[in-house]
C-alpha cells in the first residue's frame, strides 16, 4: 500500500444504530474514490475475540490484558470487489460475518465502555487512516467527530427518527421480530450513549437527518456537505 506524503482528508460520520451510517458512508467513499473505515467493526471484532477466548466481557482487566494479542486487520476499499480488501480479520480468522451475530452484538457495549479499549482503538484508527494510501477517508462510528478526528475538515452527525431506524434495522435482520430488533437497538444505543454522545451534534458538526430521505438522497446530502467543506 502506498503511503501518501499528505495526511488524507477525513470525513468523520457519527450516528446511532440504524441511521444508515455504514451503507451511506461506504457509498460516499465509493463516489469520491476514497477509502472507508467502519470503526464499529473493531469494537465488534474485539468482542468476538473476547468471546472466543472465553473471557468475561465485563471483566475490564481481562479485556485490557487481551489487547496486545488482538491481531486486527480491516480492508478499507469501499467497492466490495475483493474480500481481502473489504473484510474484517482477527489473526487468520475472517470474522466479517461473525461480528454481526447477536452473541457478539450483545457484549459489544460492555467492551466499548472500557476507556483503555477506546484509547487503544482510537490510535489504531488514526494509523489505519494515515496508511490508507487514498486522498481521503470516510470514517464512521460514534466518537469520530468528537474524539478520534475532532479536527477533521468534514464532521457529520447522521440521524433518523427512532421508528425509521428500527424499521431499517429490522429489514436488515431477516427472521428476527421487529419488536425484538427495536428493543435491542434502543437498549444498545442507551448503553453506548452513556459513554459517548452521538445523539447531539457537537459544535461545528453538521447534522444530516435521513428520516425523510431515501438512500441515494442521503448520500447526495452527505456529498454536498463534503463538497461545501473541502471543495473536492
Ligand atoms: O456501528 P456498530 O453497531 O457496528 O458499532 C458496534 C458497537 O461499537 C456499538 O455498540 C458502539 C461501539 N462503537 C463505539 O463505541 N465507538 C465507535 N467509534 C464505533 C462503535
mmCIF file of C-alpha atoms and ligand atoms in Angstrom:
data_model
loop_
_atom_site.group_PDB
_atom_site.id
_atom_site.type_symbol
_atom_site.label_atom_id
_atom_site.label_comp_id
_atom_site.label_asym_id
_atom_site.label_seq_id
_atom_site.Cartn_x
_atom_site.Cartn_y
_atom_site.Cartn_z
ATOM 1 C CA UNK A 1 0.000 0.000 0.000
ATOM 2 C CA UNK A 2 1.442 3.411 -0.907
ATOM 3 C CA UNK A 3 1.600 5.950 1.834
ATOM 4 C CA UNK A 4 0.801 9.464 0.648
ATOM 5 C CA UNK A 5 3.054 12.222 1.894
ATOM 6 C CA UNK A 6 -0.022 14.156 2.986
ATOM 7 C CA UNK A 7 -2.483 13.054 5.626
ATOM 8 C CA UNK A 8 -5.755 12.084 3.913
ATOM 9 C CA UNK A 9 -8.814 14.330 4.177
ATOM 10 C CA UNK A 10 -11.066 12.834 6.847
ATOM 11 C CA UNK A 11 -14.849 12.841 6.587
ATOM 12 C CA UNK A 12 -15.998 11.976 10.117
ATOM 13 C CA UNK A 13 -19.505 10.484 10.381
ATOM 14 C CA UNK A 14 -21.191 9.645 13.691
ATOM 15 C CA UNK A 15 -24.685 8.477 14.483
ATOM 16 C CA UNK A 16 -26.860 5.916 16.277
ATOM 17 C CA UNK A 17 -27.548 2.332 15.164
ATOM 18 C CA UNK A 18 -29.827 2.113 12.147
ATOM 19 C CA UNK A 19 -29.144 5.675 10.974
ATOM 20 C CA UNK A 20 -27.719 4.291 7.716
ATOM 21 C CA UNK A 21 -24.219 5.376 8.716
ATOM 22 C CA UNK A 22 -22.340 2.350 7.364
ATOM 23 C CA UNK A 23 -24.000 1.994 3.985
ATOM 24 C CA UNK A 24 -24.157 5.769 3.388
ATOM 25 C CA UNK A 25 -20.516 6.273 4.411
ATOM 26 C CA UNK A 26 -19.401 3.399 2.192
ATOM 27 C CA UNK A 27 -21.349 4.721 -0.822
ATOM 28 C CA UNK A 28 -19.962 8.223 -0.219
ATOM 29 C CA UNK A 29 -16.388 6.857 -0.213
ATOM 30 C CA UNK A 30 -17.089 4.911 -3.399
ATOM 31 C CA UNK A 31 -18.408 8.004 -5.181
ATOM 32 C CA UNK A 32 -15.402 10.085 -4.114
ATOM 33 C CA UNK A 33 -12.890 7.319 -4.926
ATOM 34 C CA UNK A 34 -11.733 7.416 -1.303
ATOM 35 C CA UNK A 35 -11.269 4.823 1.439
ATOM 36 C CA UNK A 36 -13.899 3.845 4.007
ATOM 37 C CA UNK A 37 -13.332 2.871 7.639
ATOM 38 C CA UNK A 38 -16.035 1.231 9.765
ATOM 39 C CA UNK A 39 -14.777 1.721 13.347
ATOM 40 C CA UNK A 40 -17.623 -0.258 14.945
ATOM 41 C CA UNK A 41 -16.139 -3.342 13.243
ATOM 42 C CA UNK A 42 -13.068 -3.113 15.512
ATOM 43 C CA UNK A 43 -15.202 -2.938 18.673
ATOM 44 C CA UNK A 44 -17.162 -5.910 17.331
ATOM 45 C CA UNK A 45 -14.025 -7.871 16.362
ATOM 46 C CA UNK A 46 -12.523 -7.322 19.821
ATOM 47 C CA UNK A 47 -15.814 -8.550 21.309
ATOM 48 C CA UNK A 48 -15.654 -11.624 19.075
ATOM 49 C CA UNK A 49 -12.075 -12.226 20.261
ATOM 50 C CA UNK A 50 -13.080 -11.906 23.916
ATOM 51 C CA UNK A 51 -15.929 -14.396 23.412
ATOM 52 C CA UNK A 52 -13.578 -16.791 21.527
ATOM 53 C CA UNK A 53 -11.049 -16.708 24.355
ATOM 54 C CA UNK A 54 -13.876 -17.329 26.829
ATOM 55 C CA UNK A 55 -13.057 -14.165 28.753
ATOM 56 C CA UNK A 56 -15.695 -12.365 30.759
ATOM 57 C CA UNK A 57 -16.633 -9.270 28.665
ATOM 58 C CA UNK A 58 -17.476 -7.358 31.855
ATOM 59 C CA UNK A 59 -14.002 -8.028 33.327
ATOM 60 C CA UNK A 60 -12.221 -4.862 32.128
ATOM 61 C CA UNK A 61 -8.802 -6.020 33.360
ATOM 62 C CA UNK A 62 -9.060 -9.272 31.359
ATOM 63 C CA UNK A 63 -10.161 -7.367 28.244
ATOM 64 C CA UNK A 64 -7.291 -4.870 28.604
ATOM 65 C CA UNK A 65 -4.822 -7.763 29.051
ATOM 66 C CA UNK A 66 -6.033 -9.268 25.760
ATOM 67 C CA UNK A 67 -5.364 -6.102 23.717
ATOM 68 C CA UNK A 68 -1.681 -6.756 22.814
ATOM 69 C CA UNK A 69 -2.652 -10.155 21.287
ATOM 70 C CA UNK A 70 -5.592 -8.753 19.342
ATOM 71 C CA UNK A 71 -4.253 -9.031 15.789
ATOM 72 C CA UNK A 72 -6.776 -6.939 13.871
ATOM 73 C CA UNK A 73 -6.998 -6.108 10.196
ATOM 74 C CA UNK A 74 -9.745 -4.422 8.174
ATOM 75 C CA UNK A 75 -9.973 -3.622 4.485
ATOM 76 C CA UNK A 76 -10.771 -0.009 3.589
ATOM 77 C CA UNK A 77 -11.793 -0.439 -0.040
ATOM 78 C CA UNK A 78 -15.472 0.564 -0.302
ATOM 79 C CA UNK A 79 -16.028 -1.200 -3.654
ATOM 80 C CA UNK A 80 -16.622 -4.636 -2.098
ATOM 81 C CA UNK A 81 -14.889 -6.334 -5.043
ATOM 82 C CA UNK A 82 -12.024 -8.107 -3.287
ATOM 83 C CA UNK A 83 -12.907 -9.746 0.072
ATOM 84 C CA UNK A 84 -9.295 -9.343 1.265
ATOM 85 C CA UNK A 85 -9.629 -5.584 0.779
ATOM 86 C CA UNK A 86 -13.046 -5.220 2.408
ATOM 87 C CA UNK A 87 -13.171 -7.940 5.077
ATOM 88 C CA UNK A 88 -12.519 -7.942 8.815
ATOM 89 C CA UNK A 89 -9.840 -10.299 10.156
ATOM 90 C CA UNK A 90 -8.546 -11.334 13.568
ATOM 91 C CA UNK A 91 -5.317 -13.277 13.091
ATOM 92 C CA UNK A 92 -6.138 -15.892 10.429
ATOM 93 C CA UNK A 93 -9.887 -15.735 11.020
ATOM 94 C CA UNK A 94 -12.184 -13.952 8.596
ATOM 95 C CA UNK A 95 -14.739 -12.550 11.066
ATOM 96 C CA UNK A 96 -16.579 -10.316 8.586
ATOM 97 C CA UNK A 97 -19.910 -12.118 9.147
ATOM 98 C CA UNK A 98 -19.353 -13.446 12.670
ATOM 99 C CA UNK A 99 -19.045 -9.943 14.161
ATOM 100 C CA UNK A 100 -22.645 -9.168 13.093
ATOM 101 C CA UNK A 101 -24.062 -12.138 15.023
ATOM 102 C CA UNK A 102 -26.302 -11.383 18.026
ATOM 103 C CA UNK A 103 -23.897 -13.055 20.529
ATOM 104 C CA UNK A 104 -21.218 -10.513 19.583
ATOM 105 C CA UNK A 105 -23.631 -7.563 19.408
ATOM 106 C CA UNK A 106 -24.857 -8.462 22.912
ATOM 107 C CA UNK A 107 -21.435 -7.894 24.529
ATOM 108 C CA UNK A 108 -20.023 -5.041 22.431
ATOM 109 C CA UNK A 109 -21.340 -2.224 24.661
ATOM 110 C CA UNK A 110 -19.536 -3.707 27.688
ATOM 111 C CA UNK A 111 -16.267 -3.806 25.737
ATOM 112 C CA UNK A 112 -16.730 -0.314 24.263
ATOM 113 C CA UNK A 113 -17.149 1.324 27.641
ATOM 114 C CA UNK A 114 -13.601 0.482 28.815
ATOM 115 C CA UNK A 115 -11.514 3.695 28.478
ATOM 116 C CA UNK A 116 -8.259 1.769 27.756
ATOM 117 C CA UNK A 117 -10.021 -0.089 24.918
ATOM 118 C CA UNK A 118 -11.250 3.193 23.445
ATOM 119 C CA UNK A 119 -7.796 4.787 23.631
ATOM 120 C CA UNK A 120 -6.177 1.720 22.042
ATOM 121 C CA UNK A 121 -8.653 1.517 19.167
ATOM 122 C CA UNK A 122 -8.584 5.301 18.614
ATOM 123 C CA UNK A 123 -4.839 5.048 17.986
ATOM 124 C CA UNK A 124 -5.406 2.092 15.680
ATOM 125 C CA UNK A 125 -7.981 4.068 13.645
ATOM 126 C CA UNK A 126 -5.618 7.021 13.244
ATOM 127 C CA UNK A 127 -2.875 4.651 12.000
ATOM 128 C CA UNK A 128 -5.209 2.939 9.512
ATOM 129 C CA UNK A 129 -6.305 6.322 8.116
ATOM 130 C CA UNK A 130 -2.740 7.563 7.806
ATOM 131 C CA UNK A 131 -1.754 4.441 5.864
ATOM 132 C CA UNK A 132 -4.850 4.323 3.643
ATOM 133 C CA UNK A 133 -2.987 5.469 0.530
ATOM 134 C CA UNK A 134 -6.047 7.463 -0.625
ATOM 135 C CA UNK A 135 -6.588 11.226 -0.778
ATOM 136 C CA UNK A 136 -9.475 10.925 1.659
ATOM 137 C CA UNK A 137 -11.146 8.510 4.077
ATOM 138 C CA UNK A 138 -14.760 8.397 5.228
ATOM 139 C CA UNK A 139 -14.605 7.229 8.858
ATOM 140 C CA UNK A 140 -17.807 6.258 10.643
ATOM 141 C CA UNK A 141 -18.630 5.431 14.259
ATOM 142 C CA UNK A 142 -19.856 7.059 17.458
ATOM 143 C CA UNK A 143 -16.995 9.317 18.552
ATOM 144 C CA UNK A 144 -15.248 10.144 15.282
ATOM 145 C CA UNK A 145 -16.368 13.796 15.168
ATOM 146 C CA UNK A 146 -15.558 14.343 18.840
ATOM 147 C CA UNK A 147 -12.617 12.123 19.875
ATOM 148 C CA UNK A 148 -10.942 10.237 17.020
ATOM 149 C CA UNK A 149 -10.806 13.101 14.493
ATOM 150 C CA UNK A 150 -12.197 16.234 16.207
ATOM 151 C CA UNK A 151 -10.224 18.430 13.776
ATOM 152 C CA UNK A 152 -11.488 16.707 10.602
ATOM 153 C CA UNK A 153 -12.459 19.211 7.884
ATOM 154 C CA UNK A 154 -15.830 17.468 7.448
ATOM 155 C CA UNK A 155 -17.811 16.321 10.505
ATOM 156 C CA UNK A 156 -21.319 14.943 10.142
ATOM 157 C CA UNK A 157 -23.931 13.547 12.528
ATOM 158 C CA UNK A 158 -26.249 11.242 10.604
ATOM 159 C CA UNK A 159 -29.569 10.849 12.359
ATOM 160 C CA UNK A 160 -33.046 9.454 11.697
ATOM 161 C CA UNK A 161 -36.183 9.162 13.790
ATOM 162 C CA UNK A 162 -36.279 6.168 16.104
ATOM 163 C CA UNK A 163 -39.113 4.391 14.269
ATOM 164 C CA UNK A 164 -37.284 4.709 10.943
ATOM 165 C CA UNK A 165 -34.066 3.369 12.433
ATOM 166 C CA UNK A 166 -35.856 0.354 13.909
ATOM 167 C CA UNK A 167 -37.617 -0.348 10.605
ATOM 168 C CA UNK A 168 -34.320 -0.201 8.684
ATOM 169 C CA UNK A 169 -32.532 -2.495 11.114
ATOM 170 C CA UNK A 170 -35.456 -4.983 11.088
ATOM 171 C CA UNK A 171 -35.289 -5.117 7.299
ATOM 172 C CA UNK A 172 -31.574 -5.989 7.534
ATOM 173 C CA UNK A 173 -32.074 -8.747 10.113
ATOM 174 C CA UNK A 174 -34.451 -11.080 8.331
ATOM 175 C CA UNK A 175 -36.004 -13.682 10.618
ATOM 176 C CA UNK A 176 -35.955 -11.535 13.757
ATOM 177 C CA UNK A 177 -39.124 -9.888 15.081
ATOM 178 C CA UNK A 178 -39.368 -6.109 14.664
ATOM 179 C CA UNK A 179 -40.244 -5.710 18.337
ATOM 180 C CA UNK A 180 -37.178 -7.653 19.412
ATOM 181 C CA UNK A 181 -34.888 -5.774 16.995
ATOM 182 C CA UNK A 182 -36.306 -2.443 18.152
ATOM 183 C CA UNK A 183 -35.851 -3.244 21.801
ATOM 184 C CA UNK A 184 -32.233 -4.452 21.260
ATOM 185 C CA UNK A 185 -31.359 -1.354 19.202
ATOM 186 C CA UNK A 186 -32.712 1.071 21.792
ATOM 187 C CA UNK A 187 -31.021 -0.809 24.630
ATOM 188 C CA UNK A 188 -27.642 -0.695 22.843
ATOM 189 C CA UNK A 189 -27.993 3.000 21.932
ATOM 190 C CA UNK A 190 -28.884 3.813 25.537
ATOM 191 C CA UNK A 191 -25.830 1.911 26.840
ATOM 192 C CA UNK A 192 -23.484 3.346 24.202
ATOM 193 C CA UNK A 193 -24.680 6.929 24.596
ATOM 194 C CA UNK A 194 -23.721 6.840 28.266
ATOM 195 C CA UNK A 195 -20.112 6.571 27.045
ATOM 196 C CA UNK A 196 -20.150 8.965 24.061
ATOM 197 C CA UNK A 197 -22.855 11.382 22.982
ATOM 198 C CA UNK A 198 -23.735 10.557 19.374
ATOM 199 C CA UNK A 199 -27.320 11.782 19.585
ATOM 200 C CA UNK A 200 -26.478 15.502 19.631
ATOM 201 C CA UNK A 201 -24.181 17.284 17.209
ATOM 202 C CA UNK A 202 -21.064 18.765 18.838
ATOM 203 C CA UNK A 203 -20.032 22.319 17.935
ATOM 204 C CA UNK A 204 -19.179 22.618 14.252
ATOM 205 C CA UNK A 205 -20.752 19.253 13.343
ATOM 206 C CA UNK A 206 -23.350 19.266 10.532
ATOM 207 C CA UNK A 207 -26.493 17.204 11.144
ATOM 208 C CA UNK A 208 -27.895 15.231 8.206
ATOM 209 C CA UNK A 209 -31.339 13.873 9.092
ATOM 210 C CA UNK A 210 -32.211 10.941 6.829
ATOM 211 C CA UNK A 211 -35.736 10.348 8.189
ATOM 212 C CA UNK A 212 -37.420 11.575 5.016
ATOM 213 C CA UNK A 213 -34.613 10.801 2.593
ATOM 214 C CA UNK A 214 -34.070 7.623 0.622
ATOM 215 C CA UNK A 215 -30.632 6.079 0.374
ATOM 216 C CA UNK A 216 -29.413 7.998 -2.700
ATOM 217 C CA UNK A 217 -30.750 11.286 -1.336
ATOM 218 C CA UNK A 218 -28.865 10.704 1.913
ATOM 219 C CA UNK A 219 -25.612 10.025 0.054
ATOM 220 C CA UNK A 220 -26.217 13.195 -2.023
ATOM 221 C CA UNK A 221 -26.758 15.214 1.163
ATOM 222 C CA UNK A 222 -23.500 13.904 2.669
ATOM 223 C CA UNK A 223 -21.554 14.565 -0.559
ATOM 224 C CA UNK A 224 -22.914 18.126 -0.569
ATOM 225 C CA UNK A 225 -21.513 18.703 2.910
ATOM 226 C CA UNK A 226 -18.149 17.240 1.822
ATOM 227 C CA UNK A 227 -18.043 19.493 -1.252
ATOM 228 C CA UNK A 228 -19.008 22.563 0.721
ATOM 229 C CA UNK A 229 -16.292 21.983 3.322
ATOM 230 C CA UNK A 230 -13.466 20.720 1.101
ATOM 231 C CA UNK A 231 -14.217 21.915 -2.464
ATOM 232 C CA UNK A 232 -13.424 18.431 -3.880
HETATM 233 O O1 LIG B 1 -21.694 0.745 14.441
HETATM 234 P P1 LIG B 1 -21.766 -0.623 15.086
HETATM 235 O O2 LIG B 1 -23.161 -1.020 15.523
HETATM 236 O O3 LIG B 1 -21.128 -1.685 14.263
HETATM 237 O O4 LIG B 1 -20.896 -0.470 16.413
HETATM 238 C C1 LIG B 1 -20.713 -1.540 17.303
HETATM 239 C C2 LIG B 1 -20.513 -1.030 18.715
HETATM 240 O O5 LIG B 1 -19.269 -0.389 18.866
HETATM 241 C C3 LIG B 1 -21.572 -0.056 19.187
HETATM 242 O O6 LIG B 1 -22.400 -0.723 20.103
HETATM 243 C C4 LIG B 1 -20.844 1.085 19.827
HETATM 244 C C5 LIG B 1 -19.392 0.798 19.624
HETATM 245 N N1 LIG B 1 -18.675 1.861 18.923
HETATM 246 C C6 LIG B 1 -18.096 2.843 19.679
HETATM 247 O O7 LIG B 1 -18.266 2.838 20.898
HETATM 248 N N2 LIG B 1 -17.352 3.807 19.065
HETATM 249 C C7 LIG B 1 -17.190 3.813 17.730
HETATM 250 N N3 LIG B 1 -16.447 4.751 17.157
HETATM 251 C C8 LIG B 1 -17.807 2.820 16.943
HETATM 252 C C9 LIG B 1 -18.569 1.855 17.576
#
